[in-house]
Structure formats: structure tokens, C-alpha cells
Amino acid sequence: MFADYSMGELTAIFAMQGFAGLILFSIFVLMALGLAIIFGQMGVINMAHGEFLILGAYVTYITSHVFQDVMPGLFSIYFFVAMILAFIASGALGMFVEWALIRHLYKRPLDTLLATWGLSLILQQAYRSIFGAREVGVTIPDWMMGSVYLTDMIEVPINGLFVMGLTVIIFAAVGALMFRSTWGRSMRAVVQNRTMAEGVGIDSEKIDRLTFGLGCGIAGVAGSAFTMIGSTGPTAGQQYIVDTFLVVVFGGAGSLLGLVASAFSISQAQSILEFFLSGSMAKVLTLLAVVGILMLRPQGLFTLKLRK
Amino acid sequence: MLIDRKSRFLTREEMIGFAILAVVIFLVLPLALDTFRLNLFGKYLTYAFVAVGLVLCWGAGGILSLGQGVFFGLGGYGMAMFLKLEASTPEATAIQSTPGIPDFMDWNQLTALPWWWEPFHSLAFTMIAVVIVPVAVAFIIGVAMFRRRVGGVYFAIITQALAAILTILIIGQQGFTGGLNGITDLRTLKGWDIRSDEAKEILYFVNGALLFACLFVAQYVRRSKLGRLLIAMRDQEDRVRFSGYDVASFKVFVFCLGAAFAGIGGAMFTLQVGFMSPTLVGIVPSIEMVIFAAVGGRLSIIGAVYGTLLVNWAKTTFSESFPELWLFGLGALFIAVVMAFPNGLAGLWSEQIMPRLRKRTGGGNGAPASPAPVAGLSEVRKAAAE
């Protein structure tokens, strides 16, 4: 399969497919980050995670229109405002859902899965009723359009670079929050030993709610970033949910390092295979490989040792 | 697999429950509905095969599979391949550039039948494959996962991923599988026109009889020592393991049994509806099948049948007239069945209605008919208390 290409072309192909893989990697990391907090730390399966993501995307869509109509002069920075609003909207909805639904089901993980699936159906239909069934896109500010030419054969889209940069920042922020802040310390304490954590005066219910809210809020930001590279529809979230769960499980639930490693390997394998095979076969082979590895090593790539 | 000699195959309540279900399926529905509607209910009943399998796997065994659509699809596609080959005789497909192969293969520039389609010329092979292929797949998954003690949500996620993989594969390999449209335009079974009204009615009864066969098998498993072990495993897996039982093998067995039921259901779906497509395989149908079992009552095999009929009937009725409301309704149903009545219709019956009826009729003696008996009140209460 390599014979038809010259050496230089092959390098360019690998570089560009590799870069496409990096963008996919950023999306996976952004999506899976919220899930890794909710599933990895709390053990809650949130099937509506994709819908929280889409909520962030729709908030960005609305913000872009508001800026366009009300203050076109500031349009070039609307995205940063949208990101904050998306975080707040998804996070608030997440905390509400935790209060209304999830907290009653902590001891029944399989039931949580079904209930959040129901929630995802309701949210999808709500989006469809409010925004219509068609996909919507946002207008990207001028500075984010176009590409950077690294060599004459390798070009890199700016919006992709932006999303990647954003991913690094959000990832670093979450890491700092989890491992450097008081809240993060409390959260890890609750995960490791709930009873002891309560014993030293940590309000575990509040921590649960905040953790769930944070996970959903990050999903909202991810959705906001998502609008920079693709359009948004009511069911767009559901298309990613399986990939995202696999990324989290494959990496080893609860491990941020594992999350990066698994998102990286899955996205790179998929985008490089995509060039040589059809898109669907690339996806099938990647997913099959992941499932196969998970069957051999169910704990994932990296694992945390927990006292249950 | 020993039968506990003290317990009968059916308690009196369960016998009445089975009898009422038989009356509903074999008398009430055929008399009350025209052929079109009857065919529709026949379609719903094919999902009930899956729901009954889920009651065993999930309700009794605690194994939630979100990939039952895979097995339903494998069974359905097996039957569809046979029917498609029969419909694609060289005479009927003379206008194609390669006569004698299914039309979608010709559209995708295939010039010969793939080797793995060849055996499906034989009806006997197909009928075996419809059960064996899903069981074999379930066996591989089950052995790989249960031997490594993967369970709970991990198992659910991985089976869901498998449903996604199979859907993508079927859609992507259009030339071999018919792609997104699926395998359509199925006509005859050994020369017998399955699209006629008469055939639809006969197939409905065949379907009902097969469903009852599966229900009896499920009841036998539940009454047997295996059934008790399954429940014990669900509640205290380690204790069962320490008692010396090979937990993984029991789980593999019940998962394979569920897959076999689903495969039969899929084959009957193809026969009655006349097509098979990836929309019945993927994540969404697979998880909907779980809700059928949950609405009926995850502990009751008969409840699962009623749950399937009810949810599908509601789906057809509401999505015809209020398509928007239906998804809200379905979503609310998922939440309600988990939050408010985790044991479904069967739980409502045995916890709310039965005690009141008992009280009214005085004592426990003349307990009247119970269309949805559950696995015994103690189990239900225990599950509810969890």
C-alpha cells in the first residue's frame, strides 16, 4: 500500500493524518475529561454526557448570535465569553441532575446508566424542539480561519491548533484542581474512603454535587470548543458517547495519565488507518482492538489502587 | 443442573399467569386485531424474546448487556440472508450484470457471492446458524470477560461498544450486507409467500409458540438450582465463589441462553416484517430492549412480555400522532422505571394490587388470577431494598 507514494509524500501524509489525529485526540481528551471525573472518580455512568456537551455547543451558538447582533465590534472575542457561559450552563444543569436524579442511585450503577439514558433522550428532544432538527454551525472569528503552512506539503488549520491549545490549558487546569486545590483533595479523599472522609469533616454530598457539576461543566466547554471544528445537531452527542466511554475505560478509570495515553493511541490509530482504509473500517478495527485489549486487560492501561 | 424437588415447575400463581398470557397471545390478540395490526404485535413479540433473555441475564444474574441487539441482529441477518438468496434466483435477477446474486451486491459491483453467504442456501443450516452464531459470539465475549471477572458497568459499556462496532461494520460493508438499507425485498420461504395475509397469521402463531417455548426454558432455568445460583451471584458473588461454584461458567451459560433467545427473536422478526436492517442492531435498539424488560419487571419473565407489548404499542401510537412527545415520554419512562418502580409492572402487581386483592377476598386462599407473577415476593423486596 506504500508503493504508490514517494518518501516525501508519505512523510506529509503521516504528518497530516497525524495532525488530524491530534485534533481528534483533543476532542477525545476534552470529552473524556469530564467523563473521567464523573465515571472515574464517582463511578457514575452518565450516558447523557454527550448532551451536556451539546448544551455547551448550543450556548456558544446563541452567544455568537448575540454578539453578532448586539456588539459586532467585540465579535472576535465572543468565543471566550461563550466558553465561560457554556461551563456555567452545563455545570448548573449537571448539579441539578445530580440533586434530582443521580444522588438517589449511587448504589445502583446499572440503574444510573438507564436513568441517564432517559435524560439524554429528553435533552435531545428538547434541543430538537428548541433549535430544530438541522445541524447548526457558528461563525468562526476571522483570526481562527485559514491554515499555517509548515512546509509546502504540510498544512495545519488554525482552528485545530486553537482547540489543541485549549485542550492543554483545560487539562492543566483540571489537573491542578484535582491535585493542588482543597476541593480536589477532598474529592480524592471521598473517592478513596468515603466513611473516613466524612469522619474528618468533609461534606461528601456537597463534594459529590460539585464533582458532578464540574464534570458536566467541562463537557460544556468541550462542546464549546467542538463548534470551532464541526457543526452541532441534537444527536451529535450520542455519536461520541461510545468512543468517549471506551477512551475512559481503556485508559483505566480514574487515571488522568491513562486518559491521555488512551485518547492518543485511539485517535492516532483511527486517523492513520482512515487514510488507507475506508473511514468505517478504520473505526471498526480501532474499536475492535480496544475491546480486544480490554478483554485481556479489563483494568485498562493505568490503574489506581483503591480501597473498596 | 438439578431441579430442586421440593419446588414445582410452576407455582399456582405462575401457572395462571402463563395461562392468561397464552389466552392473550393466542386468542385475544388474533381475534381483536386485523392482519396488519396482528403482524405489528407479532413484531413486538419478537422483541419479547430479547426481553425474556434480559430478565434471566440482568434481573436474575445481574449482568446488564447493552448489546442484545447484536444477537437479535445476527439471528435476523442469518434468516434474511437465506430469504434473500431464495429471492435472488438467476431468473428473478436477470436484469443485473451478474444474475443470481442479491441485488445490493450487484449495485456494489460484486461479481460473485462471498463464500460466507454460500451456506445460507440451505434452510437447515440457516435455522441452526440463527441460534448458533449468536451463541458462539456470546460465548466468546462471555468467556473472555467473565473469566477475568469483568462485570457490572464495564460489561455494559463493552457490550454497547460491540453493538456500535457491528452497526458500523454492517453499514460500511454495503456490498456484503446491504448497508444502511439492510436486506430488503424478501419474498418467499421455500416457495411459500411470506407476504400474504395468511402467511402473516401463521407466522404470528409460530412466533407465539416459539416465545412460549423460550418462556418455558427460562422458567425451567429459574426454577432450577442454576436459577437460584444466579440470584445468589447477583447479590453476593464472592460468597458463591467461595462456596466452590464456578461463577464464570454460570454467567457464560445464562448470557449464551439470552443470546440464543435474541437470535430466535431476530429470525422471527425478519420472517414477519420482511426485512432486516442495522437500525435494529445498534446502541439505541439494544438499550430500548432493556427498557422493555425493565418496564415489565426485571424479575418477571411474563412481565417482560407485557412490558414489551406495552412500550411498543405506546411507541407506535404516540409516535404516529405526537412524534415529539414520544421521545420525552420514553426518556421519562427510563427515569421513572428506575426511580419510582424498579420492579416494573410485575412489581406493581405483586406489591400493590395483589395484597389488596388478597385483603378483599379474605386471607391468602382465593388469590385470584395473576397475569404477572414475580419470582417470589421476598426476592422483589430484597431487590427493592438495595
XYZ file of C-alpha atoms in Angstrom, chain B residues 100-370:
271
model
C -28.107 -14.852 -9.303
C -26.608 -12.697 -6.578
C -28.580 -10.393 -4.284
C -29.403 -7.029 -5.862
C -27.389 -4.882 -3.441
C -24.260 -6.894 -4.232
C -24.772 -6.213 -7.910
C -25.200 -2.475 -7.205
C -21.897 -2.549 -5.343
C -20.074 -4.158 -8.274
C -19.676 -7.545 -6.663
C -19.498 -10.297 -9.273
C -19.654 -13.383 -7.111
C -21.373 -14.445 -3.923
C -18.996 -14.129 -0.928
C -18.028 -17.538 0.465
C -19.700 -16.953 3.799
C -23.024 -16.403 2.072
C -22.889 -19.816 0.385
C -24.089 -21.986 3.301
C -27.200 -19.840 3.662
C -28.635 -21.517 0.583
C -29.660 -24.273 2.968
C -32.678 -23.725 5.240
C -31.457 -26.329 7.722
C -28.090 -24.589 8.023
C -29.803 -21.219 8.416
C -32.077 -22.431 11.191
C -29.091 -23.767 13.084
C -26.955 -20.701 12.376
C -29.670 -18.361 13.624
C -29.156 -19.820 17.094
C -25.551 -20.998 16.969
C -23.920 -17.837 15.637
C -25.299 -15.546 18.383
C -24.485 -18.192 20.992
C -20.929 -18.544 19.684
C -20.396 -14.786 19.772
C -21.891 -14.576 23.257
C -19.700 -17.483 24.348
C -16.529 -15.752 23.196
C -17.490 -12.465 24.834
C -18.696 -14.211 27.968
C -15.635 -16.390 28.422
C -13.258 -13.517 27.758
C -14.984 -11.208 30.181
C -16.449 -13.324 32.963
C -13.279 -15.389 33.379
C -11.491 -12.125 34.104
C -14.281 -11.136 36.448
C -15.375 -8.187 34.392
C -18.917 -7.307 35.264
C -21.292 -4.521 36.070
C -20.870 -1.284 34.221
C -17.703 -2.369 32.423
C -19.537 -5.262 30.853
C -22.381 -2.940 29.893
C -20.030 -0.467 28.215
C -18.130 -3.123 26.306
C -21.271 -4.838 25.040
C -22.528 -1.424 23.991
C -19.304 -0.851 22.085
C -19.831 -4.187 20.351
C -23.288 -3.080 19.243
C -21.717 0.077 17.831
C -18.981 -1.903 16.078
C -21.390 -4.304 14.415
C -23.585 -1.437 13.222
C -20.655 0.458 11.729
C -19.412 -2.733 10.118
C -22.774 -3.557 8.552
C -23.251 -0.012 7.257
C -19.685 0.215 5.975
C -19.604 -3.118 4.157
C -22.507 -2.268 1.916
C -21.654 -4.784 -0.776
C -21.780 -7.719 1.610
C -24.543 -6.672 3.976
C -26.828 -4.277 2.155
C -25.526 -1.296 4.145
C -27.853 1.111 5.883
C -30.909 -0.108 3.988
C -30.319 -3.619 5.215
C -31.531 -6.699 3.422
C -34.886 -5.897 1.931
C -37.380 -7.248 -0.558
C -37.666 -10.730 0.954
C -40.402 -12.779 -0.620
C -40.678 -16.480 -0.064
C -39.640 -19.200 2.336
C -39.149 -22.432 0.385
C -41.633 -21.157 -2.168
C -44.174 -20.054 0.437
C -45.066 -16.385 0.064
C -44.388 -14.796 3.479
C -46.004 -11.526 2.456
C -49.528 -12.875 2.130
C -52.075 -12.277 4.905
C -52.427 -15.961 5.540
C -48.669 -16.411 5.947
C -48.513 -13.468 8.339
C -51.163 -15.035 10.539
C -49.448 -18.415 10.537
C -46.092 -16.799 11.309
C -47.698 -14.937 14.198
C -48.772 -18.206 15.773
C -45.412 -19.855 15.098
C -43.800 -16.845 16.748
C -46.113 -17.116 19.743
C -45.392 -20.811 20.120
C -41.640 -20.228 19.966
C -41.956 -17.471 22.529
C -43.741 -19.848 24.849
C -41.041 -22.447 24.305
C -38.466 -19.854 25.329
C -40.583 -18.826 28.309
C -40.720 -22.437 29.480
C -36.966 -22.808 29.089
C -36.494 -19.586 31.042
C -38.900 -20.796 33.722
C -37.056 -24.112 33.910
C -33.747 -22.291 34.378
C -35.201 -20.052 37.051
C -36.737 -22.953 38.937
C -33.555 -24.992 38.725
C -30.605 -24.790 41.044
C -28.900 -22.695 38.382
C -31.566 -20.034 38.734
C -31.030 -19.837 42.475
C -27.289 -19.640 41.960
C -27.765 -16.792 39.515
C -29.678 -14.783 42.073
C -27.123 -15.657 44.722
C -24.369 -14.491 42.386
C -26.159 -11.242 41.696
C -26.439 -10.470 45.383
C -23.237 -11.946 46.813
C -20.920 -13.073 44.069
C -17.925 -13.712 46.297
C -19.835 -15.944 48.671
C -20.968 -18.128 45.793
C -17.396 -18.295 44.554
C -16.088 -19.204 47.992
C -18.709 -21.918 48.244
C -16.893 -23.599 45.400
C -19.072 -22.728 42.444
C -17.562 -21.739 39.126
C -19.266 -18.377 38.848
C -17.949 -17.534 35.397
C -19.404 -20.656 33.780
C -22.883 -19.937 35.097
C -22.685 -16.401 33.801
C -21.451 -17.566 30.404
C -24.309 -20.045 30.232
C -27.037 -17.557 31.005
C -25.532 -14.957 28.676
C -25.452 -17.523 25.851
C -29.036 -18.502 26.606
C -30.086 -14.864 26.352
C -28.223 -14.623 23.041
C -29.996 -17.727 21.729
C -33.396 -16.250 22.599
C -32.426 -12.984 20.928
C -31.255 -14.844 17.804
C -34.573 -16.685 17.508
C -36.401 -13.405 18.016
C -34.344 -11.770 15.286
C -35.068 -14.563 12.820
C -38.793 -14.329 13.545
C -38.583 -10.561 13.110
C -37.156 -10.979 9.623
C -39.812 -13.519 8.691
C -42.690 -11.394 9.885
C -41.525 -7.934 8.889
C -39.793 -8.901 5.655
C -36.520 -7.044 6.084
C -33.549 -6.704 8.391
C -31.514 -3.563 8.822
C -28.746 -2.182 11.045
C -31.257 0.116 12.752
C -32.282 -2.948 14.795
C -28.743 -3.819 15.822
C -27.181 -0.676 17.211
C -26.934 1.064 20.549
C -30.375 2.636 20.555
C -32.456 -0.511 19.885
C -30.246 -2.513 22.254
C -30.884 -0.184 25.143
C -34.575 0.070 24.282
C -34.801 -3.682 24.650
C -33.521 -3.256 28.196
C -36.301 -0.811 28.908
C -38.889 -3.338 27.685
C -37.637 -5.768 30.306
C -37.423 -3.040 32.926
C -40.975 -1.806 32.357
C -42.374 -5.307 32.559
C -40.346 -6.009 35.639
C -36.786 -7.128 35.536
C -37.509 -10.146 37.707
C -40.504 -11.489 35.838
C -40.300 -13.305 32.538
C -44.017 -12.889 31.917
C -43.848 -9.263 32.939
C -41.158 -8.774 30.298
C -43.574 -9.894 27.580
C -46.263 -7.471 28.768
C -43.683 -4.716 29.124
C -42.503 -5.243 25.560
C -46.029 -5.175 24.192
C -46.991 -2.114 26.185
C -43.937 0.013 25.398
C -44.043 -0.836 21.702
C -47.745 -0.275 21.467
C -47.284 3.095 23.135
C -44.383 3.881 20.821
C -46.414 3.133 17.714
C -49.462 5.005 18.953
C -47.691 8.091 20.248
C -45.025 8.419 17.609
C -47.743 8.312 14.960
C -49.691 11.190 16.449
C -47.201 13.111 18.618
C -43.682 12.292 17.432
C -42.171 15.000 19.635
C -43.892 13.870 22.785
C -42.834 10.297 22.342
C -39.127 10.861 22.985
C -39.954 12.914 26.059
C -42.235 10.087 27.150
C -39.647 7.393 26.512
C -36.996 9.387 28.363
C -39.339 9.907 31.289
C -40.152 6.205 31.228
C -36.473 5.312 31.591
C -36.179 7.620 34.582
C -39.484 6.632 36.157
C -38.889 2.920 35.882
C -35.575 3.320 37.675
C -36.590 5.871 40.280
C -40.185 5.038 41.061
C -40.894 1.437 40.233
C -37.668 -0.553 39.800
C -39.573 -3.824 39.588
C -41.781 -2.667 36.772
C -45.336 -3.746 36.123
C -44.785 -7.096 37.764
C -43.542 -5.356 40.876
C -46.546 -3.048 40.929
C -48.796 -6.046 40.600
C -47.260 -8.133 43.328
C -46.570 -5.289 45.738
C -49.627 -3.090 45.289
C -52.503 -4.896 43.643
C -52.103 -8.453 44.880
C -52.024 -7.604 48.597
C -55.153 -5.501 48.227
C -56.949 -8.197 46.303
C -55.903 -10.701 48.930
C -57.229 -8.477 51.663
C -60.527 -8.032 49.908
C -61.032 -11.708 49.188
C -60.051 -12.527 52.733
C -56.804 -14.267 53.584
C -54.451 -15.732 51.055
C -56.742 -18.536 49.933
C -58.749 -17.421 46.997
C -55.948 -15.422 45.421
C -57.314 -14.529 42.014
C -55.628 -14.623 38.676
C -52.239 -13.042 38.436
